[in-house]
């Protein structure tokens, strides 16, 4: 026939397509009402398009009348469903306007179905007088009915006006509630096309416009506007989904880079979800079902109990989960795994989830164990080395009484050969031998005490005495190295709580270090001073001062680190052990550079009999 | 052990350990020598009335001036009295320092007294050598 036979079916098809799309979404996504109402509107607009096409092709009154009355019903359903859709979707609007639309339209529609009315008499015309053939763009021809207008035909137009009022009102309210420009655009488009549709119908019915009804075109436009609005949400959802995917990919990348395994445990269904990395750490295959028993079974038997307890604790307190455990590997190696997680309520109320990460910490763990082993070895070595220093000093001391005893006995043998033997001299020799023997015994006792005692035994002791005995031990060394070793203990120094053997080790270590420090100085400038004095409340301070080159500032903070040494053949453990000992005594030890020359190591010890508040 | 012929030997002993000093003096006396003892090098230097010693027995480690220092001073003054070192602290560096100048022996305090006596006898029975 002409382009019209193509255009109207296309409008109908477009409406059906939109309706099907929204129906499909509406069936699956909440809230359902707006989309289902939209689908209904779209389907009725398709019907309207079909009826419009049929009307323009008929010039038989009975047929026209039937079609016209169906069209009026379809338009009514379309208006009401569109109205309901906008009402549910915008979520506001005046109820009386909502009710006014179907009420006004129903009144107008009543004229179509008055009992006993002749054919052609209805809402639009009182009577149809004739059909004429009109011609429009492109030479297309169609039929138009001509008749006596029904004044009550104003009712459907009032319904459309009520609808326009409703949409305008609802859009304004939506905008005031913070809807931004969306309600203005959507509402404006809807109102515009309502006006177009109503105006076109009015112009056709009054004979001013020589076209067929194009109500369906206007409503298709409305549907398109609403559809864009509706699907903005869907598009946003799709964008969110792709962002989520992107963020998941980033998460995967980050966890892969950090070598983290991710896991989630649904407590209710006892099911673990885990990334491939996490599964690989435990030796689980990709498809294996993991539950709590399977997980615990993969752990080292000694770690199962503790790990299970950590899970129970986390669930009971809804707090964090932070454990380390071992996983035996097939090649009889051990993998150390650190696991962190937290408990969260699942989305569906009662189901609880635990979510977390696992990290292979075997390397770190091995390093730690290795360090621990080294440390204990070195602690032992250093103890031996400090005892070695002590023993050397004691051996020096021991040689004096031993040498004296030897010479005395040899002298006694010679005296016995005299005639008569000098008995007084022999008696004096015996007294000296006994005395020297006791002296040697005391030295050995000190050495034995130093080697034997492993735990710290505090007792009140006099620092002046300890300084004197350490000075005696170090004197031989000091003399050999031409170091002037001085002691300065303040009179009436209070007693301190200490372990004499360990304190002697510290003092000897500091004194020997100080002597090392002054070694490079000219002999006249090699001075080491051991000083003890009161320090603040309830403490005594010991200072070991040297006249050496001082300590480089960047080294000051590191001196007490184990294995830190400034000496070519030092082990770097003497000061570390000294600090351990002083801190075990409740004191502090620190180095400082002197204002004039050299450096001073100071440590404090708590005074005996003074209550300490810590 | 013959002791005749040494009664006129005058031996100076410098040692800071009182008991050891006494025992050495006793040994020398028992062997028929004339010991004179000092607690430090300074004390030795300060003794204006000391005789001419036939031999000096010096402890290496002394408070203040060491035995080696004392020997060096004496050598610098042209004093050729034989010197015998005795040490409680047998350290290679100490030994090297002691042997670097004129000395007739280096003994540890724990070595037998007879070695000390023999060393003295050896040096006094021989005419003084160049060093």
XYZ file of C-alpha atoms in Angstrom:
745
model
C 0.000 0.000 0.000
C 2.482 2.699 1.160
C 5.062 3.685 3.828
C 2.340 3.766 6.469
C 1.940 0.023 6.315
C 5.581 -0.207 7.235
C 5.848 2.689 9.750
C 3.032 1.665 12.098
C 4.117 -1.984 12.377
C 7.610 -0.699 13.102
C 6.250 1.406 15.962
C 4.392 -1.636 17.217
C 7.492 -3.793 16.897
C 9.588 -1.235 18.757
C 7.022 -1.158 21.546
C 6.898 -4.940 21.725
C 10.689 -5.088 21.878
C 10.849 -2.558 24.713
C 8.031 -4.364 26.511
C 9.747 -7.741 26.176
C 13.007 -6.359 27.489
C 11.398 -4.812 30.547
C 9.216 -7.869 31.112
C 12.301 -10.010 31.081
C 14.162 -7.766 33.539
C 11.025 -7.304 35.660
C 10.607 -11.034 36.125
C 14.112 -11.366 37.542
C 14.896 -8.138 39.313
C 13.229 -6.442 42.230
C 11.278 -4.201 42.525
C 9.120 -5.867 39.906
C 6.058 -3.553 39.716
C 7.553 -0.629 37.710
C 9.029 -2.842 35.012
C 5.962 -5.051 34.676
C 3.736 -1.954 34.421
C 6.099 -0.530 31.844
C 5.911 -3.768 29.857
C 2.104 -3.613 29.990
C 2.169 -0.006 28.743
C 4.495 -0.969 25.925
C 2.283 -3.859 24.849
C -0.827 -1.666 24.842
C 1.004 0.994 22.802
C 1.787 -1.782 20.313
C -1.926 -2.596 20.246
C -2.737 1.107 19.744
C -0.333 1.213 16.791
C -1.977 -1.834 15.279
C -5.474 -0.435 15.745
C -4.427 2.913 14.266
C -3.181 1.113 11.155
C -6.392 -0.889 10.874
C -8.507 2.251 11.257
C -6.823 4.099 8.433
C -7.452 1.206 6.124
C -11.191 0.765 6.704
C -14.116 2.641 5.227
C -16.801 0.310 6.522
C -18.710 1.850 9.403
C -19.296 -1.322 11.431
C -15.668 -2.308 11.177
C -14.499 1.225 11.942
C -16.786 1.405 14.983
C -15.483 -1.876 16.445
C -11.886 -0.834 15.879
C -12.503 2.618 17.318
C -14.028 1.244 20.482
C -11.087 -1.182 20.906
C -8.682 1.704 20.327
C -10.369 3.715 23.058
C -10.006 0.790 25.496
C -6.350 0.281 24.496
C -5.567 3.961 24.960
C -7.274 3.800 28.370
C -5.223 0.787 29.476
C -2.127 2.502 28.105
C -2.796 5.734 29.997
C -3.558 3.976 33.269
C -0.637 1.550 33.127
C 1.786 4.327 32.197
C 0.377 6.355 35.060
C 0.814 3.477 37.514
C 4.299 2.892 36.225
C 5.341 6.502 36.769
C 3.698 6.476 40.185
C 5.547 3.362 41.367
C 8.809 4.355 39.719
C 8.956 7.972 40.873
C 7.687 6.871 44.268
C 5.708 10.045 44.905
C 2.902 12.132 43.379
C -0.609 13.104 44.318
C -2.969 10.236 44.787
C -6.092 12.133 43.734
C -4.498 12.893 40.367
C -3.647 9.216 40.013
C -7.283 8.350 40.623
C -8.560 11.218 38.447
C -6.937 9.802 35.286
C -8.833 6.475 35.130
C -12.008 8.101 36.495
C -12.147 10.806 33.797
C -11.221 8.392 31.043
C -13.767 5.785 32.215
C -16.510 8.442 32.023
C -15.551 9.255 28.424
C -15.246 5.574 27.510
C -18.784 4.982 28.794
C -20.088 6.782 25.666
C -18.573 4.035 23.480
C -20.600 1.384 25.205
C -23.964 3.062 25.877
C -26.672 0.411 25.400
C -28.719 0.897 22.288
C -26.334 3.390 20.728
C -26.185 3.199 16.915
C -23.027 2.209 15.079
C -20.545 5.075 14.972
C -21.889 6.765 18.042
C -19.345 6.906 20.876
C -16.804 8.934 22.816
C -15.469 10.773 19.719
C -18.470 11.285 17.480
C -22.189 11.365 18.082
C -22.537 9.906 14.614
C -20.254 9.115 11.708
C -21.506 10.684 8.515
C -19.011 9.599 5.879
C -15.536 8.229 5.087
C -13.206 10.057 2.841
C -9.871 9.128 1.365
C -7.048 11.451 2.273
C -3.613 11.728 0.853
C -0.471 12.556 2.807
C 3.324 12.612 2.392
C 4.689 10.510 -0.401
C 1.287 10.104 -1.997
C 0.164 7.672 0.662
C -3.610 7.418 0.943
C -5.735 6.464 3.958
C -9.334 6.587 5.092
C -10.701 9.125 7.527
C -14.091 9.043 9.214
C -16.121 12.257 9.331
C -18.892 12.835 11.835
C -20.626 14.963 14.419
C -18.241 15.561 17.353
C -19.310 14.478 20.828
C -18.825 17.338 23.329
C -18.005 14.753 26.062
C -14.942 13.868 24.047
C -13.360 16.459 26.318
C -13.144 13.790 29.068
C -10.197 11.746 27.680
C -8.344 15.011 27.070
C -8.976 16.014 30.689
C -7.557 12.615 31.714
C -4.415 13.331 29.681
C -4.181 16.808 31.294
C -4.529 15.202 34.750
C -1.750 12.851 33.813
C 0.469 15.755 32.653
C -0.261 17.540 35.928
C 0.628 14.406 37.858
C 3.921 13.834 36.055
C 4.911 17.501 36.387
C 4.118 17.465 40.094
C 5.927 14.170 40.716
C 9.004 15.352 38.790
C 9.169 18.609 40.739
C 8.927 16.720 44.033
C 11.560 14.240 42.955
C 13.873 17.064 42.023
C 13.320 18.769 45.379
C 14.186 15.519 47.099
C 17.588 15.637 45.479
C 16.973 13.832 42.212
C 19.110 16.320 40.306
C 18.420 16.804 36.573
C 17.078 13.333 35.933
C 13.468 14.033 37.009
C 13.450 17.230 34.946
C 14.618 15.450 31.812
C 12.438 12.387 32.280
C 9.361 14.314 33.453
C 9.870 16.954 30.776
C 10.118 14.359 28.008
C 7.042 12.503 29.252
C 4.975 15.706 29.499
C 6.153 16.870 26.069
C 5.122 13.665 24.344
C 1.798 13.509 26.265
C 1.101 16.984 24.910
C 2.137 15.948 21.384
C -0.038 12.836 21.493
C -3.069 14.669 22.875
C -2.679 17.602 20.466
C -2.283 15.379 17.417
C -5.400 13.371 18.324
C -7.358 16.587 18.892
C -6.235 18.047 15.530
C -7.168 14.815 13.734
C -10.574 14.633 15.406
C -11.380 18.277 14.668
C -10.323 17.711 11.042
C -7.614 20.377 11.234
C -4.822 17.902 10.611
C -4.963 15.644 7.614
C -3.185 12.595 9.073
C -4.237 9.382 10.725
C -4.058 9.011 14.521
C -0.433 9.014 15.655
C -1.042 8.488 19.378
C 1.157 5.391 19.314
C 4.085 7.447 17.956
C 3.949 9.896 20.844
C 3.627 7.102 23.349
C 6.511 5.214 21.782
C 8.557 8.349 22.374
C 7.395 8.366 26.006
C 8.287 4.690 26.316
C 11.731 5.356 24.869
C 12.298 8.217 27.331
C 11.184 6.066 30.260
C 13.159 3.121 29.000
C 16.332 5.201 28.870
C 15.619 6.279 32.417
C 14.865 2.756 33.594
C 17.881 1.275 31.903
C 20.194 3.925 33.241
C 19.974 1.839 36.413
C 20.646 -1.338 34.495
C 23.572 0.309 32.746
C 24.883 1.576 36.065
C 24.519 -1.936 37.397
C 26.398 -3.304 34.416
C 29.103 -0.685 34.911
C 29.316 -1.646 38.578
C 29.588 -5.265 37.604
C 32.440 -4.504 35.255
C 34.081 -2.360 37.914
C 33.663 -5.228 40.316
C 35.280 -7.534 37.823
C 38.074 -5.035 37.369
C 38.530 -4.778 41.119
C 38.505 -8.560 41.379
C 41.206 -8.717 38.747
C 43.229 -6.139 40.660
C 42.708 -8.134 43.833
C 43.880 -11.272 42.058
C 46.932 -9.445 40.782
C 47.718 -7.978 44.191
C 47.279 -11.290 45.947
C 49.381 -13.025 43.324
C 52.092 -10.380 43.643
C 52.064 -10.691 47.426
C 51.858 -14.451 47.039
C 48.750 -14.438 49.186
C 46.128 -17.123 49.086
C 42.560 -16.002 49.733
C 39.912 -18.108 51.411
C 36.368 -17.907 52.659
C 34.735 -20.426 54.926
C 30.988 -20.697 55.116
C 30.564 -21.930 58.658
C 26.960 -23.055 58.240
C 27.578 -25.327 55.280
C 31.193 -26.031 56.351
C 32.560 -25.235 52.910
C 35.792 -23.530 52.050
C 36.278 -21.441 48.954
C 39.967 -20.852 48.244
C 42.062 -19.382 45.442
C 44.364 -21.632 43.480
C 47.330 -20.206 45.371
C 45.740 -21.045 48.715
C 44.874 -24.554 47.535
C 48.414 -25.088 46.290
C 49.856 -24.125 49.676
C 47.948 -26.942 51.347
C 48.295 -29.394 48.498
C 44.547 -29.351 47.710
C 43.552 -29.946 44.113
C 41.523 -27.324 42.211
C 38.257 -29.232 42.422
C 38.614 -30.818 45.834
C 35.874 -30.065 48.327
C 37.404 -28.582 51.459
C 35.699 -28.597 54.821
C 37.005 -28.001 58.317
C 38.086 -31.598 58.865
C 39.908 -31.706 55.536
C 41.642 -28.418 56.317
C 42.745 -29.503 59.797
C 43.827 -32.856 58.397
C 46.284 -31.087 56.096
C 48.075 -29.493 59.049
C 50.960 -30.866 61.061
C 49.444 -33.052 63.811
C 51.005 -30.879 66.518
C 49.343 -27.746 65.150
C 45.792 -29.044 64.655
C 44.619 -28.554 68.194
C 45.901 -24.986 68.478
C 44.550 -23.984 65.061
C 41.158 -25.466 65.803
C 41.123 -23.572 69.080
C 41.999 -20.331 67.271
C 39.037 -20.899 64.931
C 36.733 -21.566 67.881
C 37.961 -18.442 69.661
C 37.477 -16.302 66.574
C 33.939 -17.630 66.123
C 33.066 -17.223 69.791
C 34.329 -13.659 70.058
C 33.622 -12.677 66.437
C 37.112 -11.304 66.340
C 40.243 -11.743 64.305
C 41.988 -15.015 63.565
C 45.767 -14.960 63.447
C 47.749 -18.174 63.542
C 50.820 -19.820 62.143
C 50.947 -23.513 61.469
C 52.919 -26.113 59.606
C 51.846 -28.161 56.628
C 53.831 -31.315 55.987
C 54.756 -31.650 52.324
C 55.087 -34.941 50.446
C 58.886 -34.635 50.296
C 58.919 -34.654 54.125
C 59.624 -30.951 54.196
C 57.574 -28.526 56.240
C 55.761 -25.465 54.969
C 55.059 -22.713 57.456
C 51.871 -20.808 56.783
C 50.644 -17.631 58.420
C 46.873 -17.230 58.314
C 44.894 -14.123 59.132
C 41.158 -13.759 58.960
C 38.029 -12.389 60.459
C 34.514 -13.495 61.165
C 31.635 -11.781 59.443
C 27.924 -12.259 59.372
C 26.753 -13.565 56.035
C 24.359 -11.552 53.880
C 21.430 -13.829 54.690
C 21.197 -13.256 58.390
C 22.320 -16.279 60.330
C 25.001 -17.782 58.131
C 28.456 -16.818 59.395
C 31.503 -16.466 57.212
C 35.175 -16.437 57.949
C 37.286 -14.712 55.382
C 41.017 -14.339 55.258
C 44.398 -14.857 53.678
C 47.195 -17.383 53.927
C 50.836 -16.661 53.285
C 53.748 -19.043 52.940
C 56.222 -17.871 55.593
C 58.590 -20.833 55.448
C 61.542 -18.720 54.353
C 61.008 -16.152 57.074
C 60.418 -18.866 59.610
C 63.585 -20.685 58.646
C 65.556 -17.467 58.882
C 64.101 -16.877 62.317
C 64.955 -20.367 63.462
C 68.422 -20.018 62.013
C 68.870 -16.690 63.784
C 67.606 -18.174 66.998
C 70.069 -21.003 66.707
C 72.884 -18.609 65.859
C 71.891 -16.394 68.725
C 71.962 -19.156 71.270
C 75.239 -20.400 69.854
C 76.664 -16.930 70.081
C 75.287 -16.366 73.521
C 77.132 -19.483 74.511
C 80.225 -18.455 72.582
C 80.170 -15.040 74.137
C 79.729 -16.499 77.558
C 82.722 -18.672 76.878
C 84.566 -15.682 75.490
C 83.738 -13.492 78.471
C 84.669 -16.342 80.752
C 87.830 -16.628 78.704
C 88.667 -13.013 79.469
C 87.919 -13.638 83.104
C 89.891 -16.858 83.154
C 92.912 -15.199 81.564
C 92.842 -12.467 84.170
C 92.408 -15.037 86.927
C 95.225 -17.190 85.562
C 97.464 -14.177 85.820
C 96.379 -13.728 89.415
C 96.857 -17.408 90.105
C 100.462 -17.391 88.983
C 101.451 -15.070 91.849
C 100.538 -17.312 94.791
C 101.615 -20.432 92.900
C 104.998 -18.911 92.120
C 105.385 -17.784 95.731
C 104.550 -21.251 97.052
C 107.068 -22.846 94.720
C 109.828 -20.471 95.712
C 108.979 -20.840 99.384
C 109.174 -24.628 99.257
C 112.456 -24.511 97.396
C 113.768 -22.014 99.948
C 112.568 -24.311 102.744
C 114.457 -27.254 101.231
C 117.583 -25.149 101.127
C 117.076 -23.927 104.698
C 116.677 -27.537 105.863
C 120.165 -28.245 104.592
C 121.566 -25.574 106.937
C 122.922 -26.724 110.244
C 121.058 -25.973 112.349
C 118.012 -25.244 110.228
C 116.463 -21.858 110.856
C 113.161 -22.997 112.333
C 111.736 -19.466 112.586
C 112.303 -18.971 108.898
C 110.715 -22.348 108.178
C 107.672 -21.425 110.248
C 107.358 -18.106 108.406
C 107.569 -20.029 105.118
C 104.777 -22.373 106.179
C 102.582 -19.411 107.161
C 103.194 -17.800 103.765
C 102.547 -21.062 101.905
C 99.233 -21.538 103.692
C 98.300 -17.944 102.931
C 99.216 -18.230 99.271
C 97.401 -21.510 98.990
C 94.265 -19.856 100.289
C 94.777 -16.988 97.892
C 94.972 -19.445 94.994
C 91.927 -21.303 96.266
C 89.932 -18.086 96.309
C 90.904 -17.363 92.711
C 89.778 -20.825 91.644
C 86.509 -20.410 93.543
C 85.787 -17.240 91.593
C 86.518 -18.926 88.306
C 84.345 -21.881 89.216
C 81.524 -19.578 90.283
C 81.748 -17.759 86.982
C 81.604 -20.927 84.947
C 78.962 -22.645 86.974
C 76.332 -20.059 87.627
C 73.884 -19.735 84.765
C 70.994 -17.914 86.374
C 71.301 -14.494 87.858
C 71.561 -14.443 91.669
C 71.040 -10.979 93.068
C 72.354 -10.015 96.435
C 73.305 -6.708 98.024
C 76.881 -5.903 97.158
C 79.311 -3.031 97.279
C 80.241 -1.572 93.928
C 83.489 -0.191 95.343
C 84.593 -3.744 96.059
C 83.544 -4.961 92.646
C 85.404 -2.101 90.977
C 88.504 -2.931 93.004
C 88.437 -6.607 92.125
C 87.857 -5.894 88.424
C 90.688 -3.368 88.495
C 92.879 -6.059 90.030
C 91.883 -8.430 87.237
C 92.524 -5.857 84.530
C 95.665 -4.432 86.024
C 98.028 -6.901 84.387
C 96.582 -6.115 80.991
C 96.599 -2.407 81.732
C 100.237 -2.469 82.694
C 101.260 -4.475 79.699
C 99.464 -1.978 77.473
C 100.661 1.023 79.453
C 97.189 2.192 80.293
C 96.668 4.203 83.449
C 93.729 2.473 85.144
C 92.079 4.497 87.897
C 89.221 3.772 90.246
C 87.050 6.408 91.800
C 84.243 5.143 94.035
C 82.332 7.808 95.930
C 82.474 7.307 99.700
C 79.297 6.110 101.472
C 78.071 4.569 98.209
C 74.874 2.585 98.883
C 74.842 -1.155 98.247
C 73.253 -2.321 94.999
C 71.403 -5.498 94.110
C 73.543 -7.506 91.775
C 75.147 -10.751 90.764
C 78.850 -10.250 91.509
C 80.095 -12.674 88.863
C 77.973 -11.205 86.094
C 78.711 -7.610 87.115
C 82.410 -8.402 87.092
C 82.017 -9.751 83.580
C 80.328 -6.517 82.474
C 82.875 -4.311 84.203
C 85.797 -6.312 82.882
C 84.335 -6.208 79.375
C 83.868 -2.428 79.558
C 87.332 -1.935 81.035
C 88.997 -4.071 78.362
C 87.030 -2.250 75.640
C 88.172 1.066 77.080
C 91.768 -0.138 77.020
C 91.306 -1.183 73.387
C 89.982 2.299 72.669
C 93.067 4.080 74.025
C 95.538 1.698 72.408
C 96.298 4.019 69.500
C 96.979 6.994 71.747
C 100.506 7.906 72.936
C 101.360 6.046 76.166
C 101.078 9.155 78.327
C 97.505 9.721 77.171
C 96.163 6.203 77.739
C 93.751 6.640 80.616
C 90.816 4.532 81.754
C 88.736 5.493 84.747
C 86.175 3.317 86.560
C 83.853 5.477 88.625
C 80.811 4.728 90.767
C 78.467 7.359 92.156
C 74.858 7.921 93.193
C 72.450 8.465 90.352
C 69.027 9.950 90.935
C 66.543 8.191 93.173
C 67.591 4.793 94.414
C 70.212 4.081 91.780
C 73.970 3.892 91.532
C 75.738 4.745 88.303
C 78.963 3.188 87.118
C 80.949 4.982 84.437
C 83.859 3.549 82.475
C 85.608 6.484 80.881
C 88.414 6.338 78.347
C 90.678 8.919 76.733
C 90.462 7.366 73.274
C 89.232 8.875 70.016
C 85.538 8.612 71.016
C 82.722 6.904 69.139
C 81.505 8.002 65.710
C 77.979 9.435 66.207
C 76.429 7.064 63.661
C 77.754 4.127 65.627
C 76.524 5.257 69.034
C 73.061 3.778 68.518
C 74.280 0.471 67.154
C 76.953 -0.500 69.645
C 74.681 -2.820 71.584
C 73.409 -4.671 68.552
C 74.624 -8.225 68.516
C 77.452 -8.808 66.008
C 78.113 -5.072 65.644
C 81.794 -4.489 66.131
C 84.341 -1.825 65.349
C 87.280 -4.101 66.066
C 89.128 -6.064 63.442
C 88.883 -9.294 65.406
C 85.885 -8.510 67.621
C 82.771 -10.650 67.618
C 80.441 -7.813 68.533
C 78.820 -9.649 71.381
C 80.480 -8.307 74.524
C 78.304 -5.196 74.714
C 75.180 -7.070 73.657
C 75.685 -9.516 76.505
C 76.575 -6.679 78.870
C 73.306 -5.002 78.086
C 71.401 -8.236 78.623
C 73.019 -8.592 82.024
C 72.452 -4.978 83.087
C 68.825 -5.056 81.963
C 68.320 -8.313 83.847
C 69.483 -6.358 86.888
C 66.823 -3.720 86.266
C 69.362 -1.174 85.090
C 70.213 0.665 81.882
C 73.446 0.909 79.940
C 74.369 3.560 77.403
C 77.413 5.097 75.727
C 78.217 8.766 75.272
C 81.090 10.816 73.939
C 82.874 12.963 76.491
C 82.988 16.723 76.104
C 86.791 16.764 76.151
C 88.073 13.458 74.818
C 87.133 9.820 74.539
C 83.909 8.068 75.391
C 82.141 6.885 78.523
C 79.960 3.837 79.004
C 77.532 4.230 81.861
C 75.185 1.819 83.520
C 72.845 2.083 86.425
C 71.880 -0.460 89.038
C 69.044 -0.318 91.542
C 70.073 0.436 95.089
C 69.564 -2.447 97.528
C 66.595 -2.151 99.857
C 64.811 0.538 97.853
C 61.327 -0.362 96.729
C 61.164 0.012 92.964
C 58.106 1.159 91.192
C 58.011 0.115 87.619
C 124.057 -27.751 96.183
C 127.211 -25.747 96.791
C 126.556 -22.323 98.063
C 130.041 -21.160 98.835
C 131.357 -18.302 96.738
C 128.064 -16.551 96.266
C 127.730 -15.044 99.749
C 128.867 -11.710 98.457
C 126.346 -11.619 95.604
C 123.946 -8.723 95.962
C 120.615 -9.208 94.132
C 117.911 -6.532 93.644
C 114.332 -7.848 93.462
C 111.480 -5.624 92.184
C 107.990 -7.170 92.418
C 104.645 -5.667 93.411
C 103.295 -8.911 94.895
C 104.407 -8.886 98.477
C 104.242 -12.614 99.077
C 106.112 -13.412 95.915
C 108.731 -10.808 96.703
C 109.225 -12.314 100.117
C 109.509 -15.861 98.750
C 112.105 -14.860 96.151
C 114.120 -13.019 98.787
C 113.949 -16.096 101.009
C 115.088 -18.376 98.208
C 118.006 -16.127 97.399
C 118.939 -15.911 101.050
C 118.698 -19.688 101.457
C 121.016 -19.946 98.440
C 123.442 -17.661 100.274
C 122.846 -14.465 98.315
C 122.028 -10.980 99.591
C 118.641 -9.922 98.293
C 117.173 -6.424 98.533
C 113.477 -6.050 97.671
C 111.400 -3.217 96.267
C 107.620 -3.046 95.611
C 107.935 -0.864 92.512
C 110.405 0.544 90.000
C 109.949 3.988 91.495
C 110.829 2.654 94.942
C 113.943 1.069 93.465
C 114.956 4.307 91.802
C 114.310 6.268 94.965
C 116.623 4.088 97.118
C 119.712 6.277 97.297
C 121.631 3.950 99.616
C 121.497 0.847 97.443
C 124.691 -1.074 96.792
C 126.016 -2.020 93.403
C 123.875 -5.055 92.446
C 125.327 -8.110 90.783
C 121.990 -8.950 89.252
C 118.457 -7.530 89.083
C 115.305 -9.698 89.160
C 112.515 -7.538 87.731
C 108.800 -8.210 87.475
C 107.611 -7.062 84.047
C 104.212 -5.737 85.129
C 104.558 -3.172 87.843
C 102.285 -0.356 88.897
C 103.658 2.805 87.329
C 106.954 2.248 85.556
C 107.222 -1.316 84.254
C 110.176 -3.634 84.665
C 111.050 -3.245 81.007
C 110.967 0.545 81.330
C 113.281 0.337 84.303
C 115.719 -1.855 82.399
C 115.615 0.556 79.445
C 116.334 3.504 81.718
C 119.250 1.736 83.362
C 120.645 0.678 80.003
C 120.327 4.257 78.776
C 122.330 5.409 81.800
C 125.046 2.912 80.934
C 124.272 0.653 83.870
C 125.269 -2.825 82.749
C 123.885 -4.794 85.706
C 122.514 -8.064 84.318
C 118.712 -8.132 84.345
C 116.470 -11.162 84.731
C 112.743 -10.739 83.997
C 110.002 -12.586 85.805
C 106.441 -12.310 84.638
C 103.027 -13.508 85.700
C 101.595 -12.608 82.314
C 103.391 -14.643 79.675
C 102.382 -12.765 76.575
C 104.337 -12.867 73.287
C 104.296 -9.081 72.968
C 105.550 -8.638 76.530
C 108.265 -11.211 75.968
C 109.348 -9.551 72.724
C 109.539 -6.182 74.448
C 111.614 -7.640 77.305
C 114.002 -9.428 74.976
C 114.459 -6.341 72.812
C 117.023 -4.924 75.272
C 119.841 -6.324 77.389
C 118.617 -9.146 79.607
C 119.922 -12.488 80.718
C 116.649 -14.345 81.027
C 112.907 -14.342 80.986
C 111.093 -16.531 83.487
C 107.509 -17.084 84.456
C 106.555 -16.734 88.083
C 105.471 -20.346 88.094
C 108.831 -21.589 86.852
C 110.923 -23.367 89.492
C 113.042 -21.195 91.778
C 116.070 -23.327 90.916
C 115.921 -21.974 87.360
C 116.065 -18.491 88.786
C 119.077 -19.414 90.931
C 120.820 -21.145 88.024
C 120.288 -18.157 85.774
C 121.827 -15.876 88.385
C 124.726 -18.211 88.977
C 125.345 -18.476 85.271
C 125.615 -14.760 84.827
C 127.792 -14.063 87.848
C 130.204 -16.963 87.236
C 130.881 -15.639 83.736
C 132.595 -12.356 83.051
C 130.144 -9.719 81.986
C 129.510 -9.904 78.300
C 129.054 -6.997 76.017
C 125.363 -6.892 76.588
